[in-house]
Amino acid sequence: MKATRLLLVAGLLACAPLPADSVSQVIGPLGGVLEVGSDRLSIPPGALDAPVEITAIAPSDTVNRVRFEPQGLTFRAPVSLTMGYANCGALASLVPKRVAYTDGALAILELLPSIDDLLARAITARLTHFSDYAIAW
Protein backbone atom coordinates (compact mmCIF):
# COMPACT_ATOMS: atom_id res chain seq x y z
CA MET A 1 0.00 0.00 0.00
CA LYS A 2 1.36 3.42 -0.89
CA ALA A 3 2.02 5.87 1.92
CA THR A 4 -0.34 8.36 0.26
CA ARG A 5 -3.22 5.91 0.87
CA LEU A 6 -2.61 6.18 4.61
CA LEU A 7 -3.78 9.76 4.76
CA LEU A 8 -5.75 10.49 7.87
CA VAL A 9 -9.15 11.98 7.13
CA ALA A 10 -11.15 13.71 9.89
CA GLY A 11 -8.95 12.00 12.48
CA LEU A 12 -9.89 8.47 11.36
CA LEU A 13 -7.20 6.06 10.24
CA ALA A 14 -7.51 5.19 6.54
CA CYS A 15 -7.27 1.46 5.78
CA ALA A 16 -7.78 -1.01 2.95
CA PRO A 17 -11.42 -2.20 3.00
CA LEU A 18 -12.15 -5.56 4.60
CA PRO A 19 -15.17 -7.67 3.62
CA ALA A 20 -18.39 -6.59 5.35
CA ASP A 21 -19.37 -8.78 8.29
CA SER A 22 -22.15 -8.92 10.87
CA VAL A 23 -23.07 -11.23 13.70
CA SER A 24 -25.86 -11.44 16.29
CA GLN A 25 -25.70 -13.29 19.58
CA VAL A 26 -27.69 -13.36 22.80
CA ILE A 27 -25.48 -12.46 25.77
CA GLY A 28 -26.73 -12.42 29.34
CA PRO A 29 -25.56 -11.82 32.92
CA LEU A 30 -22.79 -14.44 32.61
CA GLY A 31 -21.12 -12.34 29.89
CA GLY A 32 -19.67 -13.51 26.59
CA VAL A 33 -17.61 -12.70 23.53
CA LEU A 34 -18.76 -11.48 20.13
CA GLU A 35 -16.40 -11.46 17.14
CA VAL A 36 -17.08 -9.61 13.90
CA GLY A 37 -14.47 -9.07 11.19
CA SER A 38 -11.22 -8.13 12.93
CA ASP A 39 -13.05 -6.87 16.05
CA ARG A 40 -13.78 -8.58 19.36
CA LEU A 41 -16.25 -7.45 22.02
CA SER A 42 -15.78 -8.99 25.48
CA ILE A 43 -18.63 -8.57 27.96
CA PRO A 44 -17.70 -9.51 31.53
CA PRO A 45 -20.04 -11.30 33.94
CA GLY A 46 -22.43 -8.85 35.60
CA ALA A 47 -22.28 -6.23 32.85
CA LEU A 48 -25.85 -7.09 31.76
CA ASP A 49 -28.88 -7.67 34.01
CA ALA A 50 -30.75 -9.85 31.51
CA PRO A 51 -30.14 -11.61 28.18
CA VAL A 52 -29.88 -9.18 25.25
CA GLU A 53 -29.54 -9.92 21.53
CA ILE A 54 -26.46 -8.00 20.46
CA THR A 55 -25.66 -7.30 16.83
CA ALA A 56 -22.28 -6.14 15.58
CA ILE A 57 -21.94 -4.76 12.04
CA ALA A 58 -18.55 -4.13 10.45
CA PRO A 59 -19.14 -2.56 7.01
CA SER A 60 -16.62 -2.72 4.18
CA ASP A 61 -15.06 0.74 4.26
CA THR A 62 -11.76 2.62 4.11
CA VAL A 63 -12.12 3.17 7.88
CA ASN A 64 -12.09 0.25 10.33
CA ARG A 65 -15.39 0.72 12.13
CA VAL A 66 -18.09 -1.25 13.88
CA ARG A 67 -21.67 -0.49 14.91
CA PHE A 68 -23.33 -2.23 17.84
CA GLU A 69 -27.04 -2.68 18.39
CA PRO A 70 -29.21 -2.13 20.24
CA GLN A 71 -27.99 1.48 20.06
CA GLY A 72 -27.61 3.11 23.45
CA LEU A 73 -27.43 -0.16 25.43
CA THR A 74 -25.55 0.61 28.65
CA PHE A 75 -23.58 -1.74 30.86
CA ARG A 76 -23.26 -2.13 34.63
CA ALA A 77 -19.50 -2.71 34.13
CA PRO A 78 -17.29 -1.64 31.22
CA VAL A 79 -16.97 -3.99 28.28
CA SER A 80 -13.83 -4.33 26.19
CA LEU A 81 -13.67 -3.66 22.44
CA THR A 82 -10.55 -4.74 20.53
CA MET A 83 -10.30 -3.48 16.94
CA GLY A 84 -7.73 -4.82 14.50
CA TYR A 85 -5.81 -2.63 12.08
CA ALA A 86 -3.57 -5.13 10.23
CA ASN A 87 -5.21 -3.96 6.98
CA CYS A 88 -4.01 -0.39 7.52
CA GLY A 89 -0.45 -0.82 6.25
CA ALA A 90 2.94 -0.52 7.91
CA LEU A 91 2.73 3.24 8.52
CA ALA A 92 -0.30 2.75 10.79
CA SER A 93 2.17 1.58 13.44
CA LEU A 94 3.80 5.02 13.45
CA VAL A 95 0.84 7.07 14.62
CA PRO A 96 -0.75 6.85 18.08
CA LYS A 97 -4.23 5.37 17.77
CA ARG A 98 -7.41 5.41 19.87
CA VAL A 99 -10.87 3.98 19.59
CA ALA A 100 -13.28 6.78 18.69
CA TYR A 101 -16.98 6.96 19.52
CA THR A 102 -18.55 8.28 16.30
CA ASP A 103 -21.92 9.23 14.93
CA GLY A 104 -23.45 7.63 11.84
CA ALA A 105 -21.63 10.11 9.58
CA LEU A 106 -18.27 9.15 11.20
CA ALA A 107 -17.82 12.44 13.03
CA ILE A 108 -15.74 11.81 16.15
CA LEU A 109 -17.82 12.44 19.28
CA GLU A 110 -15.23 11.20 21.80
CA LEU A 111 -11.77 9.64 21.82
CA LEU A 112 -11.65 6.80 24.32
CA PRO A 113 -8.63 5.88 26.45
CA SER A 114 -7.10 3.00 24.50
CA ILE A 115 -4.27 0.49 24.63
CA ASP A 116 -2.43 -0.08 21.35
CA ASP A 117 -0.84 -3.52 20.89
CA LEU A 118 1.61 -2.87 18.06
CA LEU A 119 2.62 -6.54 17.73
CA ALA A 120 -0.98 -7.73 17.40
CA ARG A 121 -1.89 -4.64 15.34
CA ALA A 122 -4.97 -4.11 17.48
CA ILE A 123 -6.28 -1.41 19.79
CA THR A 124 -8.47 -1.96 22.85
CA ALA A 125 -10.80 0.38 24.72
CA ARG A 126 -13.45 0.03 27.41
CA LEU A 127 -17.03 0.88 26.46
CA THR A 128 -19.91 1.78 28.73
CA HIS A 129 -22.60 1.93 26.01
CA PHE A 130 -23.29 0.83 22.45
CA SER A 131 -22.92 3.09 19.48
CA ASP A 132 -20.61 3.37 16.47
CA TYR A 133 -16.85 3.06 16.93
CA ALA A 134 -13.85 3.51 14.63
CA ILE A 135 -10.06 3.63 14.84
CA ALA A 136 -8.75 7.19 15.05
CA TRP A 137 -5.27 8.70 15.31
PDB file of C-alpha atoms in Angstrom:
ATOM      1  CA  MET A   1       0.000   0.000   0.000  1.00  0.00           C
ATOM      2  CA  LYS A   2       1.363   3.418  -0.890  1.00  0.00           C
ATOM      3  CA  ALA A   3       2.020   5.874   1.920  1.00  0.00           C
ATOM      4  CA  THR A   4      -0.343   8.359   0.261  1.00  0.00           C
ATOM      5  CA  ARG A   5      -3.217   5.915   0.872  1.00  0.00           C
ATOM      6  CA  LEU A   6      -2.615   6.184   4.606  1.00  0.00           C
ATOM      7  CA  LEU A   7      -3.785   9.760   4.758  1.00  0.00           C
ATOM      8  CA  LEU A   8      -5.753  10.488   7.874  1.00  0.00           C
ATOM      9  CA  VAL A   9      -9.148  11.977   7.128  1.00  0.00           C
ATOM     10  CA  ALA A  10     -11.145  13.706   9.887  1.00  0.00           C
ATOM     11  CA  GLY A  11      -8.948  11.996  12.477  1.00  0.00           C
ATOM     12  CA  LEU A  12      -9.893   8.474  11.360  1.00  0.00           C
ATOM     13  CA  LEU A  13      -7.204   6.058  10.245  1.00  0.00           C
ATOM     14  CA  ALA A  14      -7.506   5.191   6.537  1.00  0.00           C
ATOM     15  CA  CYS A  15      -7.268   1.458   5.779  1.00  0.00           C
ATOM     16  CA  ALA A  16      -7.779  -1.015   2.950  1.00  0.00           C
ATOM     17  CA  PRO A  17     -11.416  -2.195   2.996  1.00  0.00           C
ATOM     18  CA  LEU A  18     -12.152  -5.556   4.600  1.00  0.00           C
ATOM     19  CA  PRO A  19     -15.173  -7.667   3.620  1.00  0.00           C
ATOM     20  CA  ALA A  20     -18.387  -6.593   5.349  1.00  0.00           C
ATOM     21  CA  ASP A  21     -19.371  -8.782   8.291  1.00  0.00           C
ATOM     22  CA  SER A  22     -22.150  -8.919  10.866  1.00  0.00           C
ATOM     23  CA  VAL A  23     -23.074 -11.227  13.701  1.00  0.00           C
ATOM     24  CA  SER A  24     -25.860 -11.443  16.286  1.00  0.00           C
ATOM     25  CA  GLN A  25     -25.700 -13.288  19.577  1.00  0.00           C
ATOM     26  CA  VAL A  26     -27.689 -13.361  22.803  1.00  0.00           C
ATOM     27  CA  ILE A  27     -25.481 -12.462  25.768  1.00  0.00           C
ATOM     28  CA  GLY A  28     -26.726 -12.416  29.341  1.00  0.00           C
ATOM     29  CA  PRO A  29     -25.565 -11.820  32.922  1.00  0.00           C
ATOM     30  CA  LEU A  30     -22.792 -14.436  32.606  1.00  0.00           C
ATOM     31  CA  GLY A  31     -21.120 -12.343  29.886  1.00  0.00           C
ATOM     32  CA  GLY A  32     -19.667 -13.513  26.594  1.00  0.00           C
ATOM     33  CA  VAL A  33     -17.605 -12.700  23.530  1.00  0.00           C
ATOM     34  CA  LEU A  34     -18.764 -11.480  20.134  1.00  0.00           C
ATOM     35  CA  GLU A  35     -16.401 -11.464  17.144  1.00  0.00           C
ATOM     36  CA  VAL A  36     -17.082  -9.609  13.899  1.00  0.00           C
ATOM     37  CA  GLY A  37     -14.475  -9.071  11.190  1.00  0.00           C
ATOM     38  CA  SER A  38     -11.224  -8.127  12.929  1.00  0.00           C
ATOM     39  CA  ASP A  39     -13.046  -6.871  16.050  1.00  0.00           C
ATOM     40  CA  ARG A  40     -13.779  -8.583  19.360  1.00  0.00           C
ATOM     41  CA  LEU A  41     -16.252  -7.446  22.024  1.00  0.00           C
ATOM     42  CA  SER A  42     -15.779  -8.989  25.481  1.00  0.00           C
ATOM     43  CA  ILE A  43     -18.630  -8.571  27.956  1.00  0.00           C
ATOM     44  CA  PRO A  44     -17.695  -9.505  31.530  1.00  0.00           C
ATOM     45  CA  PRO A  45     -20.043 -11.298  33.943  1.00  0.00           C
ATOM     46  CA  GLY A  46     -22.435  -8.852  35.603  1.00  0.00           C
ATOM     47  CA  ALA A  47     -22.283  -6.229  32.846  1.00  0.00           C
ATOM     48  CA  LEU A  48     -25.847  -7.092  31.764  1.00  0.00           C
ATOM     49  CA  ASP A  49     -28.876  -7.674  34.005  1.00  0.00           C
ATOM     50  CA  ALA A  50     -30.752  -9.854  31.505  1.00  0.00           C
ATOM     51  CA  PRO A  51     -30.137 -11.610  28.175  1.00  0.00           C
ATOM     52  CA  VAL A  52     -29.875  -9.182  25.249  1.00  0.00           C
ATOM     53  CA  GLU A  53     -29.544  -9.924  21.532  1.00  0.00           C
ATOM     54  CA  ILE A  54     -26.462  -8.004  20.461  1.00  0.00           C
ATOM     55  CA  THR A  55     -25.661  -7.297  16.829  1.00  0.00           C
ATOM     56  CA  ALA A  56     -22.276  -6.141  15.579  1.00  0.00           C
ATOM     57  CA  ILE A  57     -21.937  -4.763  12.045  1.00  0.00           C
ATOM     58  CA  ALA A  58     -18.547  -4.127  10.447  1.00  0.00           C
ATOM     59  CA  PRO A  59     -19.142  -2.564   7.011  1.00  0.00           C
ATOM     60  CA  SER A  60     -16.622  -2.724   4.182  1.00  0.00           C
ATOM     61  CA  ASP A  61     -15.057   0.742   4.262  1.00  0.00           C
ATOM     62  CA  THR A  62     -11.755   2.621   4.115  1.00  0.00           C
ATOM     63  CA  VAL A  63     -12.118   3.168   7.878  1.00  0.00           C
ATOM     64  CA  ASN A  64     -12.094   0.247  10.326  1.00  0.00           C
ATOM     65  CA  ARG A  65     -15.392   0.716  12.127  1.00  0.00           C
ATOM     66  CA  VAL A  66     -18.088  -1.255  13.883  1.00  0.00           C
ATOM     67  CA  ARG A  67     -21.668  -0.491  14.909  1.00  0.00           C
ATOM     68  CA  PHE A  68     -23.328  -2.228  17.841  1.00  0.00           C
ATOM     69  CA  GLU A  69     -27.036  -2.683  18.392  1.00  0.00           C
ATOM     70  CA  PRO A  70     -29.208  -2.130  20.244  1.00  0.00           C
ATOM     71  CA  GLN A  71     -27.992   1.477  20.056  1.00  0.00           C
ATOM     72  CA  GLY A  72     -27.612   3.109  23.449  1.00  0.00           C
ATOM     73  CA  LEU A  73     -27.432  -0.160  25.425  1.00  0.00           C
ATOM     74  CA  THR A  74     -25.548   0.609  28.647  1.00  0.00           C
ATOM     75  CA  PHE A  75     -23.578  -1.741  30.859  1.00  0.00           C
ATOM     76  CA  ARG A  76     -23.261  -2.130  34.626  1.00  0.00           C
ATOM     77  CA  ALA A  77     -19.505  -2.713  34.133  1.00  0.00           C
ATOM     78  CA  PRO A  78     -17.291  -1.640  31.220  1.00  0.00           C
ATOM     79  CA  VAL A  79     -16.969  -3.995  28.278  1.00  0.00           C
ATOM     80  CA  SER A  80     -13.825  -4.332  26.189  1.00  0.00           C
ATOM     81  CA  LEU A  81     -13.666  -3.661  22.440  1.00  0.00           C
ATOM     82  CA  THR A  82     -10.551  -4.737  20.525  1.00  0.00           C
ATOM     83  CA  MET A  83     -10.303  -3.482  16.943  1.00  0.00           C
ATOM     84  CA  GLY A  84      -7.732  -4.819  14.498  1.00  0.00           C
ATOM     85  CA  TYR A  85      -5.807  -2.627  12.077  1.00  0.00           C
ATOM     86  CA  ALA A  86      -3.573  -5.132  10.226  1.00  0.00           C
ATOM     87  CA  ASN A  87      -5.212  -3.956   6.976  1.00  0.00           C
ATOM     88  CA  CYS A  88      -4.014  -0.389   7.524  1.00  0.00           C
ATOM     89  CA  GLY A  89      -0.453  -0.815   6.247  1.00  0.00           C
ATOM     90  CA  ALA A  90       2.941  -0.520   7.915  1.00  0.00           C
ATOM     91  CA  LEU A  91       2.727   3.237   8.523  1.00  0.00           C
ATOM     92  CA  ALA A  92      -0.300   2.748  10.785  1.00  0.00           C
ATOM     93  CA  SER A  93       2.170   1.582  13.443  1.00  0.00           C
ATOM     94  CA  LEU A  94       3.802   5.016  13.454  1.00  0.00           C
ATOM     95  CA  VAL A  95       0.839   7.067  14.624  1.00  0.00           C
ATOM     96  CA  PRO A  96      -0.745   6.854  18.077  1.00  0.00           C
ATOM     97  CA  LYS A  97      -4.229   5.367  17.774  1.00  0.00           C
ATOM     98  CA  ARG A  98      -7.405   5.406  19.867  1.00  0.00           C
ATOM     99  CA  VAL A  99     -10.870   3.977  19.593  1.00  0.00           C
ATOM    100  CA  ALA A 100     -13.283   6.779  18.692  1.00  0.00           C
ATOM    101  CA  TYR A 101     -16.982   6.962  19.516  1.00  0.00           C
ATOM    102  CA  THR A 102     -18.550   8.279  16.297  1.00  0.00           C
ATOM    103  CA  ASP A 103     -21.920   9.232  14.933  1.00  0.00           C
ATOM    104  CA  GLY A 104     -23.447   7.627  11.835  1.00  0.00           C
ATOM    105  CA  ALA A 105     -21.632  10.114   9.584  1.00  0.00           C
ATOM    106  CA  LEU A 106     -18.266   9.146  11.203  1.00  0.00           C
ATOM    107  CA  ALA A 107     -17.820  12.443  13.032  1.00  0.00           C
ATOM    108  CA  ILE A 108     -15.738  11.815  16.148  1.00  0.00           C
ATOM    109  CA  LEU A 109     -17.815  12.443  19.282  1.00  0.00           C
ATOM    110  CA  GLU A 110     -15.228  11.201  21.797  1.00  0.00           C
ATOM    111  CA  LEU A 111     -11.772   9.640  21.816  1.00  0.00           C
ATOM    112  CA  LEU A 112     -11.655   6.798  24.319  1.00  0.00           C
ATOM    113  CA  PRO A 113      -8.630   5.879  26.448  1.00  0.00           C
ATOM    114  CA  SER A 114      -7.101   2.999  24.500  1.00  0.00           C
ATOM    115  CA  ILE A 115      -4.269   0.493  24.632  1.00  0.00           C
ATOM    116  CA  ASP A 116      -2.431  -0.078  21.353  1.00  0.00           C
ATOM    117  CA  ASP A 117      -0.838  -3.521  20.889  1.00  0.00           C
ATOM    118  CA  LEU A 118       1.614  -2.868  18.057  1.00  0.00           C
ATOM    119  CA  LEU A 119       2.618  -6.542  17.733  1.00  0.00           C
ATOM    120  CA  ALA A 120      -0.979  -7.729  17.400  1.00  0.00           C
ATOM    121  CA  ARG A 121      -1.889  -4.638  15.343  1.00  0.00           C
ATOM    122  CA  ALA A 122      -4.975  -4.109  17.477  1.00  0.00           C
ATOM    123  CA  ILE A 123      -6.280  -1.414  19.791  1.00  0.00           C
ATOM    124  CA  THR A 124      -8.472  -1.965  22.851  1.00  0.00           C
ATOM    125  CA  ALA A 125     -10.802   0.380  24.723  1.00  0.00           C
ATOM    126  CA  ARG A 126     -13.447   0.028  27.408  1.00  0.00           C
ATOM    127  CA  LEU A 127     -17.026   0.883  26.459  1.00  0.00           C
ATOM    128  CA  THR A 128     -19.913   1.784  28.730  1.00  0.00           C
ATOM    129  CA  HIS A 129     -22.596   1.927  26.014  1.00  0.00           C
ATOM    130  CA  PHE A 130     -23.285   0.825  22.452  1.00  0.00           C
ATOM    131  CA  SER A 131     -22.915   3.091  19.484  1.00  0.00           C
ATOM    132  CA  ASP A 132     -20.611   3.375  16.471  1.00  0.00           C
ATOM    133  CA  TYR A 133     -16.849   3.062  16.930  1.00  0.00           C
ATOM    134  CA  ALA A 134     -13.846   3.506  14.630  1.00  0.00           C
ATOM    135  CA  ILE A 135     -10.057   3.629  14.841  1.00  0.00           C
ATOM    136  CA  ALA A 136      -8.749   7.191  15.051  1.00  0.00           C
ATOM    137  CA  TRP A 137      -5.272   8.699  15.306  1.00  0.00           C
TER     138      TRP A 137
END
